[in-house]
Amino acid sequence: MQHRVLSGIQPSGSQHIGHLVGALDNFEKLQHGHQAFYMIVDWHALTSKYEAVEEIWPATLELTACFLATGLDPEKATIFLQSQVKEHAELHLLLSMITPLSWLERVPTYKEKLQNAVADLGSYGFLGYPLLQTADIIIYKARKVPVGEDQLFHLELAREIVRRFNFLFQREVFPEPEAVLTKTPKVPGLDGRKMSKSYGNCIYLRDTNAEILEKCTRQMASDPARVRKTDPGNPDICPVFEFHKLFSDDATLQLVNTECRRAGIGCFDCKKRVAEAMIRRIEPVREKIEANLAHPENIQDVLRDGSNRARKVAAETMADVRDAMKMPTL
Ligand code: TRP
Ligand code: SF4
């Protein structure tokens, strides 16, 4: 049997090029040669969006449109919506009975987010966030979970819970899942920090060509030591060069690499080239996203079909789980 791959993304607003290069491209690759499950985690979105629930469904449609536009194929991969597979909630509840509170309290993202978040995250559901994530993964017996580095601790927790479950009920119901990190380097934001909606430093997949050009030429940080056009620059410490590595062809990359160091190219020109390379990559994706969004009923069909397929697998696992935990079937 092909190994099962599973990942989830929160429907929390517009997708940016960090998502494209970091997650979506990787999802696309992994759908070949694996049984891939890609889920939109609308229940997880509730942990921070419980006061803005009306935003979650439109964000779900938009994220699904992005999935399809970046090459995820609903014939190959199971694209589905977490809230449509209620079995995740049952498993979450059962796992909550065997999970020591201290395991959840010591998750580093817990305290960190609790302190920095805009919404009040002092809820029971937020503490259980990584446990619901564990249920999401193991209910499909997924072995590989493509995620960012910030999720490694959640995966470690999932493995610990699997070991505890299998030990307590003396049955190998769940395999231990493993994180797969993408090989692509992190995408910096326009200001050189990590690209993130909360920093306002993103290039979004739905930005127009004019917006991309404007953001690259006017907002993108470059080598701060290069004040005048006649000063030589250093691409190794320049965020613009990172974008060239991700989006430009080899010839442009070489040209910038040599010309920057001998002040043969100006930063404005260099940024304009980066914008052009980005536009070549993003424009077709944007067009597909907009075309998909014009037909929300098709997006809904994809999610419904995918959720039906996912539910079959989840229901099989739950039959095993109830049996292992001596729950009767009446
Ligand atoms: N916590 C993940 C994130 O914020 C989202 C997520 C929820 C997830 N369930 C998952 C990721 C299951 C992988 C597998 O990125
Ligand atoms: Fe950075 Fe390009 Fe300017 Fe060099 S020319 S400092 S790589 S923006």
mmCIF file of C-alpha atoms and ligand atoms in Angstrom:
data_model
loop_
_atom_site.group_PDB
_atom_site.id
_atom_site.type_symbol
_atom_site.label_atom_id
_atom_site.label_comp_id
_atom_site.label_asym_id
_atom_site.label_seq_id
_atom_site.Cartn_x
_atom_site.Cartn_y
_atom_site.Cartn_z
ATOM 1 C CA MET A 1 0.000 0.000 0.000
ATOM 2 C CA GLN A 2 1.176 3.528 -0.736
ATOM 3 C CA HIS A 3 1.961 5.509 2.381
ATOM 4 C CA ARG A 4 -0.645 7.988 3.389
ATOM 5 C CA VAL A 5 0.277 11.673 3.508
ATOM 6 C CA LEU A 6 -1.909 14.167 5.330
ATOM 7 C CA SER A 7 -1.792 17.842 6.034
ATOM 8 C CA GLY A 8 -4.111 20.619 7.109
ATOM 9 C CA ILE A 9 -4.274 24.373 6.664
ATOM 10 C CA GLN A 10 -6.407 26.863 8.538
ATOM 11 C CA PRO A 11 -8.842 28.933 6.484
ATOM 12 C CA SER A 12 -7.658 32.200 7.958
ATOM 13 C CA GLY A 13 -7.493 34.721 5.162
ATOM 14 C CA SER A 14 -5.564 35.198 1.983
ATOM 15 C CA GLN A 15 -2.805 32.870 0.929
ATOM 16 C CA HIS A 16 0.585 34.404 0.188
ATOM 17 C CA ILE A 17 3.662 33.315 -1.725
ATOM 18 C CA GLY A 18 5.090 31.824 1.480
ATOM 19 C CA HIS A 19 2.219 29.322 1.441
ATOM 20 C CA LEU A 20 2.802 28.648 -2.251
ATOM 21 C CA VAL A 21 6.501 27.917 -1.974
ATOM 22 C CA GLY A 22 6.418 26.440 1.523
ATOM 23 C CA ALA A 23 3.336 24.231 1.514
ATOM 24 C CA LEU A 24 1.267 24.128 -1.660
ATOM 25 C CA ASP A 25 4.113 23.196 -4.036
ATOM 26 C CA ASN A 26 5.057 20.391 -1.674
ATOM 27 C CA PHE A 27 1.440 19.171 -1.464
ATOM 28 C CA GLU A 28 1.351 19.048 -5.244
ATOM 29 C CA LYS A 29 4.483 16.889 -5.429
ATOM 30 C CA LEU A 30 3.346 14.516 -2.707
ATOM 31 C CA GLN A 31 0.008 13.782 -4.351
ATOM 32 C CA HIS A 32 1.980 11.664 -6.839
ATOM 33 C CA GLY A 33 3.026 8.319 -5.420
ATOM 34 C CA HIS A 34 1.109 8.685 -2.144
ATOM 35 C CA GLN A 35 -2.442 8.566 -0.947
ATOM 36 C CA ALA A 36 -2.687 12.244 -0.137
ATOM 37 C CA PHE A 37 -5.232 13.837 2.191
ATOM 38 C CA TYR A 38 -5.372 17.635 2.313
ATOM 39 C CA MET A 39 -7.745 19.142 4.770
ATOM 40 C CA ILE A 40 -9.054 22.586 5.554
ATOM 41 C CA VAL A 41 -9.225 22.820 9.317
ATOM 42 C CA ASP A 42 -12.216 25.043 9.971
ATOM 43 C CA TRP A 43 -12.624 23.769 13.544
ATOM 44 C CA HIS A 44 -9.049 24.799 14.299
ATOM 45 C CA ALA A 45 -9.814 28.239 12.860
ATOM 46 C CA LEU A 46 -12.487 28.613 15.527
ATOM 47 C CA THR A 47 -9.871 28.662 18.291
ATOM 48 C CA SER A 48 -9.010 32.236 17.327
ATOM 49 C CA LYS A 49 -11.963 33.225 15.131
ATOM 50 C CA TYR A 50 -14.889 32.426 17.432
ATOM 51 C CA GLU A 51 -15.897 36.071 17.370
ATOM 52 C CA ALA A 52 -15.735 36.277 13.571
ATOM 53 C CA VAL A 53 -17.257 32.971 12.501
ATOM 54 C CA GLU A 54 -18.726 34.531 9.346
ATOM 55 C CA GLU A 55 -15.185 34.822 7.949
ATOM 56 C CA ILE A 56 -14.454 31.113 8.050
ATOM 57 C CA TRP A 57 -16.588 29.792 5.184
ATOM 58 C CA PRO A 58 -15.483 32.453 2.629
ATOM 59 C CA ALA A 59 -11.868 31.781 3.662
ATOM 60 C CA THR A 60 -12.525 28.052 3.178
ATOM 61 C CA LEU A 61 -13.777 28.640 -0.368
ATOM 62 C CA GLU A 62 -10.759 30.790 -1.130
ATOM 63 C CA LEU A 63 -8.283 28.276 0.261
ATOM 64 C CA THR A 64 -9.895 25.442 -1.707
ATOM 65 C CA ALA A 65 -9.726 27.597 -4.838
ATOM 66 C CA CYS A 66 -5.988 28.027 -4.132
ATOM 67 C CA PHE A 67 -5.508 24.286 -3.644
ATOM 68 C CA LEU A 68 -7.045 23.632 -7.041
ATOM 69 C CA ALA A 69 -5.206 26.516 -8.725
ATOM 70 C CA THR A 70 -1.812 25.283 -7.538
ATOM 71 C CA GLY A 71 -2.337 21.881 -9.105
ATOM 72 C CA LEU A 72 -3.940 19.746 -6.413
ATOM 73 C CA ASP A 73 -6.073 17.260 -8.268
ATOM 74 C CA PRO A 74 -9.239 16.057 -6.502
ATOM 75 C CA GLU A 75 -8.975 12.806 -8.477
ATOM 76 C CA LYS A 76 -5.554 12.119 -6.991
ATOM 77 C CA ALA A 77 -5.720 13.779 -3.590
ATOM 78 C CA THR A 78 -8.596 13.783 -1.132
ATOM 79 C CA ILE A 79 -9.356 17.460 -0.539
ATOM 80 C CA PHE A 80 -11.768 17.830 2.353
ATOM 81 C CA LEU A 81 -13.224 19.900 5.153
ATOM 82 C CA GLN A 82 -12.538 18.938 8.763
ATOM 83 C CA SER A 83 -15.997 19.890 10.098
ATOM 84 C CA GLN A 84 -17.624 17.498 7.617
ATOM 85 C CA VAL A 85 -15.941 14.482 9.178
ATOM 86 C CA LYS A 86 -17.405 14.398 12.679
ATOM 87 C CA GLU A 87 -15.328 11.333 13.542
ATOM 88 C CA HIS A 88 -12.402 13.704 14.232
ATOM 89 C CA ALA A 89 -14.406 15.153 17.137
ATOM 90 C CA GLU A 90 -15.142 11.736 18.585
ATOM 91 C CA LEU A 91 -11.497 10.707 18.437
ATOM 92 C CA HIS A 92 -10.462 14.036 19.934
ATOM 93 C CA LEU A 93 -12.787 13.421 22.859
ATOM 94 C CA LEU A 94 -11.563 9.875 23.439
ATOM 95 C CA LEU A 95 -7.913 10.965 23.222
ATOM 96 C CA SER A 96 -8.608 13.750 25.705
ATOM 97 C CA MET A 97 -9.292 11.068 28.331
ATOM 98 C CA ILE A 98 -5.792 9.614 28.052
ATOM 99 C CA THR A 99 -3.827 12.825 27.523
ATOM 100 C CA PRO A 100 -2.129 14.233 30.620
ATOM 101 C CA LEU A 101 -2.890 17.924 30.994
ATOM 102 C CA SER A 102 0.819 18.648 31.444
ATOM 103 C CA TRP A 103 1.571 17.370 27.920
ATOM 104 C CA LEU A 104 -0.662 20.060 26.477
ATOM 105 C CA GLU A 105 0.447 22.812 28.831
ATOM 106 C CA ARG A 106 4.095 22.338 27.925
ATOM 107 C CA VAL A 107 3.578 22.702 24.136
ATOM 108 C CA PRO A 108 5.771 25.738 23.341
ATOM 109 C CA THR A 109 3.317 27.266 20.856
ATOM 110 C CA TYR A 110 0.655 27.240 23.574
ATOM 111 C CA LYS A 111 2.167 29.721 26.042
ATOM 112 C CA GLU A 112 3.708 31.783 23.273
ATOM 113 C CA LYS A 113 0.446 32.274 21.383
ATOM 114 C CA LEU A 114 -1.491 32.768 24.588
ATOM 115 C CA GLN A 115 0.665 35.796 25.338
ATOM 116 C CA ASN A 116 0.937 37.309 21.864
ATOM 117 C CA ALA A 117 -2.488 36.694 20.396
ATOM 118 C CA VAL A 118 -5.006 39.405 19.633
ATOM 119 C CA ALA A 119 -8.017 37.226 20.517
ATOM 120 C CA ASP A 120 -8.414 35.816 24.028
ATOM 121 C CA LEU A 121 -7.113 32.267 23.686
ATOM 122 C CA GLY A 122 -7.672 31.177 27.263
ATOM 123 C CA SER A 123 -10.213 28.572 26.152
ATOM 124 C CA TYR A 124 -10.392 24.836 26.692
ATOM 125 C CA GLY A 125 -10.483 24.388 22.894
ATOM 126 C CA PHE A 126 -7.251 26.273 22.405
ATOM 127 C CA LEU A 127 -5.425 24.149 24.955
ATOM 128 C CA GLY A 128 -6.680 21.120 23.028
ATOM 129 C CA TYR A 129 -5.611 22.504 19.627
ATOM 130 C CA PRO A 130 -2.670 20.093 19.196
ATOM 131 C CA LEU A 131 -4.779 17.186 20.406
ATOM 132 C CA LEU A 132 -7.412 17.842 17.741
ATOM 133 C CA GLN A 133 -4.514 18.013 15.284
ATOM 134 C CA THR A 134 -3.353 14.609 16.539
ATOM 135 C CA ALA A 135 -6.834 13.214 15.935
ATOM 136 C CA ASP A 136 -6.818 14.745 12.405
ATOM 137 C CA ILE A 137 -3.633 12.905 11.555
ATOM 138 C CA ILE A 138 -3.967 9.525 13.205
ATOM 139 C CA ILE A 139 -7.596 8.935 12.257
ATOM 140 C CA TYR A 140 -6.196 8.404 8.716
ATOM 141 C CA LYS A 141 -3.201 6.413 10.011
ATOM 142 C CA ALA A 142 -1.074 8.919 8.091
ATOM 143 C CA ARG A 143 2.691 8.271 8.151
ATOM 144 C CA LYS A 144 3.890 11.499 6.616
ATOM 145 C CA VAL A 145 2.768 14.984 7.519
ATOM 146 C CA PRO A 146 4.142 17.860 5.417
ATOM 147 C CA VAL A 147 4.296 20.869 7.744
ATOM 148 C CA GLY A 148 6.441 23.866 8.633
ATOM 149 C CA GLU A 149 9.056 23.787 11.368
ATOM 150 C CA ASP A 150 6.682 25.487 13.787
ATOM 151 C CA GLN A 151 4.621 22.275 13.817
ATOM 152 C CA LEU A 152 7.376 19.872 14.843
ATOM 153 C CA PHE A 153 6.379 19.876 18.475
ATOM 154 C CA HIS A 154 2.765 19.115 17.579
ATOM 155 C CA LEU A 155 3.979 16.094 15.629
ATOM 156 C CA GLU A 156 6.099 14.967 18.572
ATOM 157 C CA LEU A 157 3.008 15.168 20.760
ATOM 158 C CA ALA A 158 1.036 13.129 18.232
ATOM 159 C CA ARG A 159 3.700 10.412 18.374
ATOM 160 C CA GLU A 160 3.616 10.337 22.160
ATOM 161 C CA ILE A 161 -0.147 10.030 22.162
ATOM 162 C CA VAL A 162 0.003 7.199 19.631
ATOM 163 C CA ARG A 163 2.457 5.301 21.841
ATOM 164 C CA ARG A 164 0.296 5.871 24.896
ATOM 165 C CA PHE A 165 -2.883 4.752 23.136
ATOM 166 C CA ASN A 166 -1.354 1.611 21.644
ATOM 167 C CA PHE A 167 0.221 0.740 25.013
ATOM 168 C CA LEU A 168 -2.894 1.368 27.149
ATOM 169 C CA PHE A 169 -5.214 -0.626 24.944
ATOM 170 C CA GLN A 170 -2.636 -3.219 23.958
ATOM 171 C CA ARG A 171 -3.200 -2.923 20.237
ATOM 172 C CA GLU A 172 -1.272 -1.306 17.394
ATOM 173 C CA VAL A 173 -4.210 0.763 16.195
ATOM 174 C CA PHE A 174 -2.147 3.766 15.109
ATOM 175 C CA PRO A 175 1.239 4.085 13.389
ATOM 176 C CA GLU A 176 3.491 6.963 14.497
ATOM 177 C CA PRO A 177 3.277 9.909 12.096
ATOM 178 C CA GLU A 178 6.376 11.732 10.944
ATOM 179 C CA ALA A 179 6.825 15.358 9.849
ATOM 180 C CA VAL A 180 8.158 16.036 6.344
ATOM 181 C CA LEU A 181 9.778 19.448 6.039
ATOM 182 C CA THR A 182 10.009 21.161 2.670
ATOM 183 C CA LYS A 183 13.481 21.627 1.202
ATOM 184 C CA THR A 184 12.650 25.126 -0.040
ATOM 185 C CA PRO A 185 14.208 27.862 2.067
ATOM 186 C CA LYS A 186 11.869 30.107 4.069
ATOM 187 C CA VAL A 187 10.318 32.968 2.149
ATOM 188 C CA PRO A 188 11.192 36.295 3.726
ATOM 189 C CA GLY A 189 8.557 39.012 3.964
ATOM 190 C CA LEU A 190 8.920 42.396 2.261
ATOM 191 C CA ASP A 191 10.660 43.722 5.388
ATOM 192 C CA GLY A 192 13.037 40.758 5.702
ATOM 193 C CA ARG A 193 11.165 39.179 8.646
ATOM 194 C CA LYS A 194 9.190 35.960 8.129
ATOM 195 C CA MET A 195 6.317 36.499 5.673
ATOM 196 C CA SER A 196 3.176 36.673 7.766
ATOM 197 C CA LYS A 197 -0.222 38.275 7.505
ATOM 198 C CA SER A 198 0.146 39.729 10.987
ATOM 199 C CA TYR A 199 3.302 41.615 9.978
ATOM 200 C CA GLY A 200 1.624 43.102 6.891
ATOM 201 C CA ASN A 201 4.644 42.141 4.772
ATOM 202 C CA CYS A 202 3.076 39.690 2.310
ATOM 203 C CA ILE A 203 2.697 39.273 -1.399
ATOM 204 C CA TYR A 204 -0.645 37.537 -1.807
ATOM 205 C CA LEU A 205 -1.517 35.042 -4.515
ATOM 206 C CA ARG A 206 -4.448 37.267 -5.439
ATOM 207 C CA ASP A 207 -2.402 40.496 -5.696
ATOM 208 C CA THR A 208 -2.626 42.110 -9.142
ATOM 209 C CA ASN A 209 0.496 42.466 -11.281
ATOM 210 C CA ALA A 210 0.559 46.179 -10.470
ATOM 211 C CA GLU A 211 0.417 45.433 -6.736
ATOM 212 C CA ILE A 212 3.247 42.918 -7.005
ATOM 213 C CA LEU A 213 5.383 45.405 -8.915
ATOM 214 C CA GLU A 214 4.605 48.143 -6.419
ATOM 215 C CA LYS A 215 5.373 45.966 -3.394
ATOM 216 C CA CYS A 216 8.654 44.703 -4.882
ATOM 217 C CA THR A 217 9.993 48.033 -6.050
ATOM 218 C CA ARG A 218 8.781 50.249 -3.193
ATOM 219 C CA GLN A 219 8.472 48.078 -0.110
ATOM 220 C CA MET A 220 11.033 45.334 -0.418
ATOM 221 C CA ALA A 221 14.061 45.626 1.866
ATOM 222 C CA SER A 222 17.526 45.349 0.266
ATOM 223 C CA ASP A 223 21.146 45.359 1.457
ATOM 224 C CA PRO A 224 21.117 48.316 3.904
ATOM 225 C CA ALA A 225 24.828 48.993 3.354
ATOM 226 C CA ARG A 226 24.181 49.857 -0.272
ATOM 227 C CA VAL A 227 23.141 53.498 -0.050
ATOM 228 C CA ARG A 228 24.159 54.853 -3.450
ATOM 229 C CA LYS A 229 23.861 53.120 -6.778
ATOM 230 C CA THR A 230 27.648 53.305 -7.084
ATOM 231 C CA ASP A 231 28.183 51.361 -3.842
ATOM 232 C CA PRO A 232 28.703 47.647 -4.463
ATOM 233 C CA GLY A 233 26.074 45.430 -2.789
ATOM 234 C CA ASN A 234 26.100 42.007 -1.192
ATOM 235 C CA PRO A 235 23.400 39.646 -2.466
ATOM 236 C CA ASP A 236 24.239 37.143 0.283
ATOM 237 C CA ILE A 237 22.643 39.373 2.890
ATOM 238 C CA CYS A 238 19.991 40.943 0.652
ATOM 239 C CA PRO A 239 16.390 39.722 0.940
ATOM 240 C CA VAL A 240 15.758 40.630 -2.710
ATOM 241 C CA PHE A 241 18.291 38.011 -3.728
ATOM 242 C CA GLU A 242 16.361 35.397 -1.724
ATOM 243 C CA PHE A 243 13.344 36.146 -3.906
ATOM 244 C CA HIS A 244 15.511 35.837 -7.032
ATOM 245 C CA LYS A 245 16.581 32.366 -5.864
ATOM 246 C CA LEU A 246 12.950 31.351 -5.522
ATOM 247 C CA PHE A 247 11.496 32.867 -8.672
ATOM 248 C CA SER A 248 14.144 33.899 -11.244
ATOM 249 C CA ASP A 249 15.795 31.781 -13.919
ATOM 250 C CA ASP A 250 19.478 30.852 -13.606
ATOM 251 C CA ALA A 251 20.681 33.511 -16.062
ATOM 252 C CA THR A 252 19.053 36.336 -14.081
ATOM 253 C CA LEU A 253 20.318 34.863 -10.830
ATOM 254 C CA GLN A 254 23.893 34.815 -12.156
ATOM 255 C CA LEU A 255 23.604 38.310 -13.544
ATOM 256 C CA VAL A 256 22.351 39.771 -10.262
ATOM 257 C CA ASN A 257 24.927 37.838 -8.283
ATOM 258 C CA THR A 258 27.846 39.282 -10.203
ATOM 259 C CA GLU A 259 26.532 42.714 -11.177
ATOM 260 C CA CYS A 260 25.329 43.618 -7.681
ATOM 261 C CA ARG A 261 28.800 43.028 -6.229
ATOM 262 C CA ARG A 262 30.386 45.459 -8.688
ATOM 263 C CA ALA A 263 27.589 48.017 -8.666
ATOM 264 C CA GLY A 264 26.692 47.072 -12.235
ATOM 265 C CA ILE A 265 22.971 46.896 -11.500
ATOM 266 C CA GLY A 266 20.832 49.237 -9.436
ATOM 267 C CA CYS A 267 18.526 48.010 -6.690
ATOM 268 C CA PHE A 268 15.448 49.409 -8.411
ATOM 269 C CA ASP A 269 16.249 47.493 -11.583
ATOM 270 C CA CYS A 270 17.016 44.373 -9.576
ATOM 271 C CA LYS A 271 13.694 44.568 -7.735
ATOM 272 C CA LYS A 272 11.850 45.143 -10.972
ATOM 273 C CA ARG A 273 13.321 41.919 -12.325
ATOM 274 C CA VAL A 274 12.239 40.059 -9.225
ATOM 275 C CA ALA A 275 8.718 41.420 -9.664
ATOM 276 C CA GLU A 276 8.666 40.242 -13.275
ATOM 277 C CA ALA A 277 9.779 36.741 -12.317
ATOM 278 C CA MET A 278 7.197 36.590 -9.562
ATOM 279 C CA ILE A 279 4.444 37.766 -11.871
ATOM 280 C CA ARG A 280 5.330 35.050 -14.384
ATOM 281 C CA ARG A 281 4.784 32.493 -11.640
ATOM 282 C CA ILE A 282 1.797 34.028 -9.841
ATOM 283 C CA GLU A 283 -0.314 35.413 -12.673
ATOM 284 C CA PRO A 284 -1.492 32.003 -13.974
ATOM 285 C CA VAL A 285 -2.196 30.869 -10.411
ATOM 286 C CA ARG A 286 -4.201 34.028 -9.714
ATOM 287 C CA GLU A 287 -6.214 33.595 -12.889
ATOM 288 C CA LYS A 288 -7.125 30.058 -11.872
ATOM 289 C CA ILE A 289 -8.056 31.142 -8.352
ATOM 290 C CA GLU A 290 -10.390 33.833 -9.707
ATOM 291 C CA ALA A 291 -11.909 31.413 -12.222
ATOM 292 C CA ASN A 292 -12.514 28.856 -9.463
ATOM 293 C CA LEU A 293 -14.045 31.447 -7.154
ATOM 294 C CA ALA A 294 -16.514 32.383 -9.865
ATOM 295 C CA HIS A 295 -18.035 28.908 -9.360
ATOM 296 C CA PRO A 296 -18.354 28.321 -5.626
ATOM 297 C CA GLU A 297 -20.752 25.442 -6.292
ATOM 298 C CA ASN A 298 -17.915 23.487 -7.952
ATOM 299 C CA ILE A 299 -15.642 24.154 -5.006
ATOM 300 C CA GLN A 300 -18.363 22.909 -2.708
ATOM 301 C CA ASP A 301 -18.678 19.715 -4.795
ATOM 302 C CA VAL A 302 -14.946 19.077 -4.448
ATOM 303 C CA LEU A 303 -15.138 19.473 -0.675
ATOM 304 C CA ARG A 304 -18.255 17.333 -0.379
ATOM 305 C CA ASP A 305 -16.793 14.478 -2.452
ATOM 306 C CA GLY A 306 -13.489 14.644 -0.628
ATOM 307 C CA SER A 307 -15.164 14.718 2.769
ATOM 308 C CA ASN A 308 -17.267 11.680 1.859
ATOM 309 C CA ARG A 309 -14.129 9.760 0.892
ATOM 310 C CA ALA A 310 -12.286 10.866 4.015
ATOM 311 C CA ARG A 311 -15.218 9.884 6.221
ATOM 312 C CA LYS A 312 -15.071 6.279 4.987
ATOM 313 C CA VAL A 313 -11.459 5.944 6.106
ATOM 314 C CA ALA A 314 -12.110 7.764 9.386
ATOM 315 C CA ALA A 315 -15.119 5.569 10.154
ATOM 316 C CA GLU A 316 -13.053 2.399 9.709
ATOM 317 C CA THR A 317 -10.438 3.644 12.132
ATOM 318 C CA MET A 318 -13.101 4.622 14.662
ATOM 319 C CA ALA A 319 -14.555 1.104 14.574
ATOM 320 C CA ASP A 320 -11.083 -0.158 15.629
ATOM 321 C CA VAL A 321 -10.732 2.525 18.267
ATOM 322 C CA ARG A 322 -14.100 1.785 19.895
ATOM 323 C CA ASP A 323 -13.324 -1.887 19.851
ATOM 324 C CA ALA A 324 -9.897 -1.373 21.430
ATOM 325 C CA MET A 325 -11.505 0.814 24.109
ATOM 326 C CA LYS A 326 -14.248 -1.758 24.772
ATOM 327 C CA MET A 327 -17.068 0.545 23.740
ATOM 328 C CA PRO A 328 -20.157 -1.471 22.796
ATOM 329 C CA THR A 329 -21.881 -1.289 19.418
ATOM 330 C CA LEU A 330 -25.590 -1.510 20.189
HETATM 331 N N1 TRP B 1 -1.765 23.291 13.187
HETATM 332 C C1 TRP B 1 -1.560 23.307 11.763
HETATM 333 C C2 TRP B 1 -1.032 24.682 11.360
HETATM 334 O O1 TRP B 1 -1.346 25.658 11.987
HETATM 335 C C3 TRP B 1 -2.843 23.014 11.014
HETATM 336 C C4 TRP B 1 -3.298 21.596 11.177
HETATM 337 C C5 TRP B 1 -4.426 21.163 11.788
HETATM 338 C C6 TRP B 1 -2.638 20.441 10.666
HETATM 339 N N2 TRP B 1 -4.536 19.811 11.692
HETATM 340 C C7 TRP B 1 -3.458 19.331 11.015
HETATM 341 C C8 TRP B 1 -1.441 20.248 9.971
HETATM 342 C C9 TRP B 1 -3.091 18.030 10.694
HETATM 343 C C10 TRP B 1 -1.068 18.940 9.656
HETATM 344 C C11 TRP B 1 -1.894 17.855 10.006
HETATM 345 O O2 TRP B 1 -0.305 24.770 10.398
HETATM 346 FE FE1 SF4 B 2 19.959 43.490 -3.276
HETATM 347 FE FE2 SF4 B 2 19.625 43.467 -5.910
HETATM 348 FE FE3 SF4 B 2 20.308 45.736 -4.655
HETATM 349 FE FE4 SF4 B 2 22.036 43.738 -4.868
HETATM 350 S S1 SF4 B 2 21.162 44.919 -6.547
HETATM 351 S S2 SF4 B 2 21.626 44.933 -3.002
HETATM 352 S S3 SF4 B 2 20.722 41.935 -4.696
HETATM 353 S S4 SF4 B 2 18.406 44.623 -4.420
#
